[in-house]
PDB file of C-alpha atoms in Angstrom:
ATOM      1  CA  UNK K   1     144.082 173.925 -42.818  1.00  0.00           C
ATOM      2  CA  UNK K   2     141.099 176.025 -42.087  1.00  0.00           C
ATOM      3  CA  UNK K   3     137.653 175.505 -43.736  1.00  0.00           C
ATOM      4  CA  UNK K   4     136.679 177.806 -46.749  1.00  0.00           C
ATOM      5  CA  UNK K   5     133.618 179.859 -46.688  1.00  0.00           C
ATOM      6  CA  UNK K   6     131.975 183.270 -46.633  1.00  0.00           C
ATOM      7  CA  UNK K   7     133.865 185.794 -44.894  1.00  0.00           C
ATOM      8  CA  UNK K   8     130.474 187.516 -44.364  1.00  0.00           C
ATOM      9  CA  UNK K   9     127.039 186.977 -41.807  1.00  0.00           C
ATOM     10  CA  UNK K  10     124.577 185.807 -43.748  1.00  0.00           C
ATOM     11  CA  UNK K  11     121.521 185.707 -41.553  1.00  0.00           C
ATOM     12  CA  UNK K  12     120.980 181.913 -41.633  1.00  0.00           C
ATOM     13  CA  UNK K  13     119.840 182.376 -45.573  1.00  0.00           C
ATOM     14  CA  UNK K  14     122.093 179.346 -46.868  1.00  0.00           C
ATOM     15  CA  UNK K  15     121.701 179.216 -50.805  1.00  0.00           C
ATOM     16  CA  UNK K  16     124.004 176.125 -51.153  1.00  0.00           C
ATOM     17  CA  UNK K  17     125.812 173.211 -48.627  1.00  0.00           C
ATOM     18  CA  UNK K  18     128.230 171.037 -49.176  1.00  0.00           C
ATOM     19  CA  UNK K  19     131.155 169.030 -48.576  1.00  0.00           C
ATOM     20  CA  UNK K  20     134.940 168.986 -49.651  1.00  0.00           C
ATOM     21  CA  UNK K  21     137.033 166.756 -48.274  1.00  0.00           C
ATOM     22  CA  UNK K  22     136.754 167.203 -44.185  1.00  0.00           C
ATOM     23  CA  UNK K  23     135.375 170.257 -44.428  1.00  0.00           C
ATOM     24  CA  UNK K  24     131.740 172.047 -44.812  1.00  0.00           C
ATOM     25  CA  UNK K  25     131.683 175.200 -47.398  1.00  0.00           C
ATOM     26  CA  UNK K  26     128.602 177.049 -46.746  1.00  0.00           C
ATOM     27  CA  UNK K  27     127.842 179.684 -49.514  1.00  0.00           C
ATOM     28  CA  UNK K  28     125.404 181.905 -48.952  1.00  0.00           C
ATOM     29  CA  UNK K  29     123.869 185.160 -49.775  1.00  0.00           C
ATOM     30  CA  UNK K  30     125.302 188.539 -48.296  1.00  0.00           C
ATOM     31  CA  UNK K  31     121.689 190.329 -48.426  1.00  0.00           C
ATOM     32  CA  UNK K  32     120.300 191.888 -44.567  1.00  0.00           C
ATOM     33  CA  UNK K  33     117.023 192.668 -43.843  1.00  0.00           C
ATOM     34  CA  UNK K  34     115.137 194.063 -47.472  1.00  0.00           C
ATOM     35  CA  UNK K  35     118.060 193.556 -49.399  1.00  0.00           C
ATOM     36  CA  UNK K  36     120.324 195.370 -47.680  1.00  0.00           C
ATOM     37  CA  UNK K  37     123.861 194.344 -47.429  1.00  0.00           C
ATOM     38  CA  UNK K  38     124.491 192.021 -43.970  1.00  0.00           C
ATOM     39  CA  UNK K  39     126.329 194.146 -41.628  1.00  0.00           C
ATOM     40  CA  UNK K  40     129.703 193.168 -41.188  1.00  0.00           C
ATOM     41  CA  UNK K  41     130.127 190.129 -38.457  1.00  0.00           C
ATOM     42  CA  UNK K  42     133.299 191.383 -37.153  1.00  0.00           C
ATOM     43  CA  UNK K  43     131.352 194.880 -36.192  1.00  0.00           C
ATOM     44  CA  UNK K  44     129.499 192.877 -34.000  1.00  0.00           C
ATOM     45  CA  UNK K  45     132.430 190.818 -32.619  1.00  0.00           C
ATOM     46  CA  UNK K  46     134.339 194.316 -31.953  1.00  0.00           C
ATOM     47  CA  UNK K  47     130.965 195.485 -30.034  1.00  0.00           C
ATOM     48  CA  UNK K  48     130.950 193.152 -27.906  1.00  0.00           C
ATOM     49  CA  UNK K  49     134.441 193.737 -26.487  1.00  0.00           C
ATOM     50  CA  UNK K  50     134.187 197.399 -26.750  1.00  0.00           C
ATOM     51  CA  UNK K  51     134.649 199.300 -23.727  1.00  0.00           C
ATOM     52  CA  UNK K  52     131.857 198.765 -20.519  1.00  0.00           C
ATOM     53  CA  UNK K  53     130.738 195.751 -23.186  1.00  0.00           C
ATOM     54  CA  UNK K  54     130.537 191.960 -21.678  1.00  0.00           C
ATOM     55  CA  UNK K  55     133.846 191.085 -23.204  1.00  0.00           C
ATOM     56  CA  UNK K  56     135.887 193.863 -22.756  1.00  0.00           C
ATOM     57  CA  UNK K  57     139.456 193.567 -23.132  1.00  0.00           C
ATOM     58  CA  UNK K  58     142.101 195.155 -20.893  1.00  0.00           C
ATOM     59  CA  UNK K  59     145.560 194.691 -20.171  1.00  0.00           C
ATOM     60  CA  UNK K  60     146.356 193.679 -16.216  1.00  0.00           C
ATOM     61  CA  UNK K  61     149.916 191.823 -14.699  1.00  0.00           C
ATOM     62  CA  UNK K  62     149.115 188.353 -13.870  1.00  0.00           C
ATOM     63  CA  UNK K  63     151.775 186.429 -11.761  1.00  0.00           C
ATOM     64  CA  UNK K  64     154.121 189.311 -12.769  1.00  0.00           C
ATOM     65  CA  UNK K  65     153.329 189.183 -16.742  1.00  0.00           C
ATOM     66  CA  UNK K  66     151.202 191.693 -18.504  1.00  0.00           C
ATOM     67  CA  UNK K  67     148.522 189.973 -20.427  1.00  0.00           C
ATOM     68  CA  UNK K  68     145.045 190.663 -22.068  1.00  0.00           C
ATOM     69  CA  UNK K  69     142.148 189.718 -19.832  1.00  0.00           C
ATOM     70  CA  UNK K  70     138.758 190.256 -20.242  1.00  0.00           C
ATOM     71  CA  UNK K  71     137.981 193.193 -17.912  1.00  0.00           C
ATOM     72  CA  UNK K  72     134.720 191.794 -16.656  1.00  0.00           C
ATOM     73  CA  UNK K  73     135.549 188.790 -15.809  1.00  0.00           C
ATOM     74  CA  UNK K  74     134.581 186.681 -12.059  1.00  0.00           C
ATOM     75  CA  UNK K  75     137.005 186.554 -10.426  1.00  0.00           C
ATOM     76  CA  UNK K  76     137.263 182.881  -9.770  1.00  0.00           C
ATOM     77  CA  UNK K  77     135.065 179.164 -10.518  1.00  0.00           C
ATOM     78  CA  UNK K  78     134.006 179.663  -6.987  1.00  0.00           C
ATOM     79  CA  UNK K  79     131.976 183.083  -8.455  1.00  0.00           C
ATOM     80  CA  UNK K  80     131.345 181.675 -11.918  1.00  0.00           C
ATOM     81  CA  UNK K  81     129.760 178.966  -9.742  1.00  0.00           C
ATOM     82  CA  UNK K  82     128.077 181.470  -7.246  1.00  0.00           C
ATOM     83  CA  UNK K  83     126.405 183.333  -9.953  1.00  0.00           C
ATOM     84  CA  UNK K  84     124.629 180.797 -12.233  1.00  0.00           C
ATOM     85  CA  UNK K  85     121.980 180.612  -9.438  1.00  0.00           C
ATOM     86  CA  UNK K  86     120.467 183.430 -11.097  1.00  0.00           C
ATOM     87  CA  UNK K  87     118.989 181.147 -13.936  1.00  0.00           C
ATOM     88  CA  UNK K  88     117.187 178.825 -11.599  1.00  0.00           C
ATOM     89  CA  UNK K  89     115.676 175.638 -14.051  1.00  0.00           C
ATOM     90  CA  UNK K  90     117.125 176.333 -17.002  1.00  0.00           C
ATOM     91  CA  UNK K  91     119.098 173.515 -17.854  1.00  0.00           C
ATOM     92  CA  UNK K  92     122.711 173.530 -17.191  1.00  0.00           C
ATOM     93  CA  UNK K  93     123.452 170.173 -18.508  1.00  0.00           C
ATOM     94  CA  UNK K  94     121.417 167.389 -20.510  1.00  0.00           C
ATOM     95  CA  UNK K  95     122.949 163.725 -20.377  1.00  0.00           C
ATOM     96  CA  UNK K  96     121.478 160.830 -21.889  1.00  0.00           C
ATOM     97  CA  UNK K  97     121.867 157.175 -20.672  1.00  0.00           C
ATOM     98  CA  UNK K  98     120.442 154.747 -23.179  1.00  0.00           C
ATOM     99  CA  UNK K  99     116.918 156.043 -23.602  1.00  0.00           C
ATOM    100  CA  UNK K 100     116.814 158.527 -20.733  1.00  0.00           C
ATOM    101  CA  UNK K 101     117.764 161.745 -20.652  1.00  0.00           C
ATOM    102  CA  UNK K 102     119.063 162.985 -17.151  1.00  0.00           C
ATOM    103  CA  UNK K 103     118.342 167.009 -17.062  1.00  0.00           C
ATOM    104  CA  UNK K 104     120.570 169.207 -14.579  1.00  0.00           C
ATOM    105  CA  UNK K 105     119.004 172.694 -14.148  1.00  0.00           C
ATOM    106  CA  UNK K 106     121.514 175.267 -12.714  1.00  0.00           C
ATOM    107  CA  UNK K 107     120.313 175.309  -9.385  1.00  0.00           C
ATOM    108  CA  UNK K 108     120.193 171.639  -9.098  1.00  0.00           C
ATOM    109  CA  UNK K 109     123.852 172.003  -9.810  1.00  0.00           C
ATOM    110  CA  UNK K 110     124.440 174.048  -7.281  1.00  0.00           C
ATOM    111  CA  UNK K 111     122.505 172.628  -4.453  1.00  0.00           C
ATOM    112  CA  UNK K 112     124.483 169.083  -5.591  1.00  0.00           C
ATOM    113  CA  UNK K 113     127.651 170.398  -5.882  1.00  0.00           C
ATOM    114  CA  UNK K 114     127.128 171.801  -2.171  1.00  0.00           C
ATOM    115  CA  UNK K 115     126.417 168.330  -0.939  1.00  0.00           C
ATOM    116  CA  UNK K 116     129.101 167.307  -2.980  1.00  0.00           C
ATOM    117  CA  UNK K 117     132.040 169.762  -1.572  1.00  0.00           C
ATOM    118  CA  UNK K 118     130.721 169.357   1.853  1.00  0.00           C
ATOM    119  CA  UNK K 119     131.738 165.256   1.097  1.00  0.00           C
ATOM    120  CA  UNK K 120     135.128 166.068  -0.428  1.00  0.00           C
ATOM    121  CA  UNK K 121     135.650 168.164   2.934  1.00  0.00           C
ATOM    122  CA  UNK K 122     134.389 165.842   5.239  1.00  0.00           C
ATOM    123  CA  UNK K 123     137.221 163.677   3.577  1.00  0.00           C
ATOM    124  CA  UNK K 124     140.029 166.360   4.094  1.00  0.00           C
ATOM    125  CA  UNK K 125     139.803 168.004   1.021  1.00  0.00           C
ATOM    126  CA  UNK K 126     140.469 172.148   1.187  1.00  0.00           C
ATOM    127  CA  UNK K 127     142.164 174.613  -0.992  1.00  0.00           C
ATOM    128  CA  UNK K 128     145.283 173.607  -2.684  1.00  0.00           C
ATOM    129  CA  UNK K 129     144.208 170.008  -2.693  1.00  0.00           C
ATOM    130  CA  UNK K 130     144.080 167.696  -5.538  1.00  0.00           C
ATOM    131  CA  UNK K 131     141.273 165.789  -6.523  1.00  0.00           C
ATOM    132  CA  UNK K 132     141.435 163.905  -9.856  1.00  0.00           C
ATOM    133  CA  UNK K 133     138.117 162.834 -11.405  1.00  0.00           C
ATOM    134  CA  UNK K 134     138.463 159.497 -13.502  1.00  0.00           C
ATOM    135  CA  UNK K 135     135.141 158.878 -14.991  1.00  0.00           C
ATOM    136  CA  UNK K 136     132.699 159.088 -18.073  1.00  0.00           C
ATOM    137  CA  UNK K 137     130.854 162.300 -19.192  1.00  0.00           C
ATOM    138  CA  UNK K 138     128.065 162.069 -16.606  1.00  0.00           C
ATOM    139  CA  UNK K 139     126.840 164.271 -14.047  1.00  0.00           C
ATOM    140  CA  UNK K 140     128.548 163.229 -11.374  1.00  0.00           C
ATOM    141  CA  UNK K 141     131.922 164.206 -13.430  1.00  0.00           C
ATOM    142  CA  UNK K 142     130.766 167.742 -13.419  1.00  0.00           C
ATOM    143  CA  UNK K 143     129.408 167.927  -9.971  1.00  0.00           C
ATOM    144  CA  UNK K 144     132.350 166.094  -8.574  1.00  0.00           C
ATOM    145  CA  UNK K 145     134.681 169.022 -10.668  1.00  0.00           C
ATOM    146  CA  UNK K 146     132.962 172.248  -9.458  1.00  0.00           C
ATOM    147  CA  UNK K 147     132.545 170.744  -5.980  1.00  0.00           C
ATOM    148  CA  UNK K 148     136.710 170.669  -5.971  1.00  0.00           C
ATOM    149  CA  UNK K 149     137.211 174.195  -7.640  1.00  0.00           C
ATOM    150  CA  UNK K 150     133.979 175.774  -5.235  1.00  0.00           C
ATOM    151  CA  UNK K 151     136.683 174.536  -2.264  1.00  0.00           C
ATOM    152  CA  UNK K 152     139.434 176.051  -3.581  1.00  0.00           C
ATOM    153  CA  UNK K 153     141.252 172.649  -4.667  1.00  0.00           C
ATOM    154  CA  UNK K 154     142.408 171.450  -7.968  1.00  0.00           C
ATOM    155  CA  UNK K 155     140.639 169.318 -10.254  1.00  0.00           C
ATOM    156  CA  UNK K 156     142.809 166.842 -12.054  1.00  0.00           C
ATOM    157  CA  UNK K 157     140.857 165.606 -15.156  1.00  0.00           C
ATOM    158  CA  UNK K 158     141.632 162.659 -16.501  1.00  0.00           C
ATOM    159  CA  UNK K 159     140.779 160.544 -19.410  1.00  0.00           C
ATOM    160  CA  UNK K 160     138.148 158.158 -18.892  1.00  0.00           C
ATOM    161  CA  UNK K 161     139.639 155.876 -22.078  1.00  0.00           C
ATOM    162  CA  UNK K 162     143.109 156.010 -20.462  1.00  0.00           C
ATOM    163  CA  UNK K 163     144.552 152.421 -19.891  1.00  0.00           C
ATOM    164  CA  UNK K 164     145.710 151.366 -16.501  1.00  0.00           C
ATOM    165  CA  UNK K 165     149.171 152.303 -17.336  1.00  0.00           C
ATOM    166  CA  UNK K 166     148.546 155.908 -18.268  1.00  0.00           C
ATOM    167  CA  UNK K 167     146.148 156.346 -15.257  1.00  0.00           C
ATOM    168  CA  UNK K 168     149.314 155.495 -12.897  1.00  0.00           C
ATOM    169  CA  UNK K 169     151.457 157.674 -14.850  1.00  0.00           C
ATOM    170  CA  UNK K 170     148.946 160.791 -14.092  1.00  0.00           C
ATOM    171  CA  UNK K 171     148.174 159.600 -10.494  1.00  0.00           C
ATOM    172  CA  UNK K 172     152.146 159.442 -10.207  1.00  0.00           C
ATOM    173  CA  UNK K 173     152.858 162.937 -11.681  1.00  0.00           C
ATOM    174  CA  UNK K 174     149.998 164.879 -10.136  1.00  0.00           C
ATOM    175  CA  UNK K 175     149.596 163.314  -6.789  1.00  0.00           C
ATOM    176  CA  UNK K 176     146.166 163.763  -5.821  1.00  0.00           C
ATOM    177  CA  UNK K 177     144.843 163.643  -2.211  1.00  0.00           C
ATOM    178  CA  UNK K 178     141.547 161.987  -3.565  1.00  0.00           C
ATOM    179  CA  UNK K 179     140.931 159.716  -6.494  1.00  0.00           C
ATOM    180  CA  UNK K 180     137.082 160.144  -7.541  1.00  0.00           C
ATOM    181  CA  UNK K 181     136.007 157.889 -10.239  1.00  0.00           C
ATOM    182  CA  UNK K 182     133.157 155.380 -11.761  1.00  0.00           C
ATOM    183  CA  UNK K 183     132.974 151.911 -11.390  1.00  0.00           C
ATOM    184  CA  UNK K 184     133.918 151.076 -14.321  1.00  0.00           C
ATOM    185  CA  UNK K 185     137.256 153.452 -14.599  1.00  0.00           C
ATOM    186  CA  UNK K 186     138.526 152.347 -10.904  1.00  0.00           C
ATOM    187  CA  UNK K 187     138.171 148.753 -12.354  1.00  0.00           C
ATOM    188  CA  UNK K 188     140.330 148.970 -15.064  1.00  0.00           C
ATOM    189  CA  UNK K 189     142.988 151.302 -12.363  1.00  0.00           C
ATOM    190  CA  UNK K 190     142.909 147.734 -10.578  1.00  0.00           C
ATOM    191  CA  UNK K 191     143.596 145.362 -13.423  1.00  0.00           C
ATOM    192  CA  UNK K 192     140.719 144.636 -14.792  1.00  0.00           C
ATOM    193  CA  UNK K 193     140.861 146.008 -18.088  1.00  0.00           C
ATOM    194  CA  UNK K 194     137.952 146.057 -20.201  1.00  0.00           C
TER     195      UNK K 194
END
């Protein structure tokens, strides 16, 4: 099931919330600017992936298939990567442990991810490797993940709740060169389950 709601942008201007069930209604009103009516939302959604726009769609063969792509796309992680340097300390990612909040700006992601990769090669790692990442949602997850893809490998993500049985049974099927993981995660891999 989907949630119900306006089909319409209403400019933030929320005349009633509430719940139903699982799901949020929002109704709202469908006045713009002085009354006018709200442009439609899907004008804007169809402007963005118009032609020369930031989303523009195209059809290309990939791996022998034709498929939609966005035209504009980088061409890899390793340039997605490569260009976030151009928004220096904005904050790429905010963690919080306990009371402190641990702030990544993008270039402090990129400059750690470099020492990072340079690690995972010193240790063999290149492209086609794989590298799986068992840990919690911190930074190092994140760092350790675009360290693998900036080197061309493959990261293998895998769930930090897993038990010590499913852990084996991804290690098993995906056979990464390199396990990466937290304290706490490569614990439980040995047999001591939380």
């Amino acid at each position: 099931p989907t949630p119900r709601g306006p089909s319409r942008h209403t400019h933030g201007r929320l005349s009633r919330l509430h719940s139903k069930r699982r799901f949020v209604t929002v109704e709202a009103t469908e006045q713009g600017e002085g009354g006018a009516e709200a442009p439609d939302p899907m004008e804007r959604v169809m402007a963005l992936m118009a032609p020369g726009a930031p989303f523009e769609m195209g059809t290309e063969e990939v791996l022998g298939e034709e498929m939609q792509v966005f035209v504009q796309r980088l061409g890899s992680l390793r340039d997605l990567l490569a260009s976030s340097t151009r928004y220096g300390d904005v904050d790429y990612a905010v963690f919080h442990d306990g009371d402190r909040r641990i702030a990544l700006s993008f270039a402090d992601n990129v400059r750690r991810v470099a020492s990072v990769a340079a690690a995972l090669s010193e240790r063999g790692i290149g492209a086609g490797d794989r590298v799986a990442i068992l840990a919690a949602n911190r930074p190092e997850w994140t760092l350790t993940f675009w360290a693998t893809v900036s080197l061309g490998a493959v990261a293998v993500a895998c769930n930090g709740w897993w038990t010590r049985d499913e852990i084996e049974h991804a290690l098993a099927r995906t056979r990464p060169s390199l396990l990466v993981g937290d304290r706490r995660r490569l614990d439980r891999l040995a047999g001591a389950d939380p």
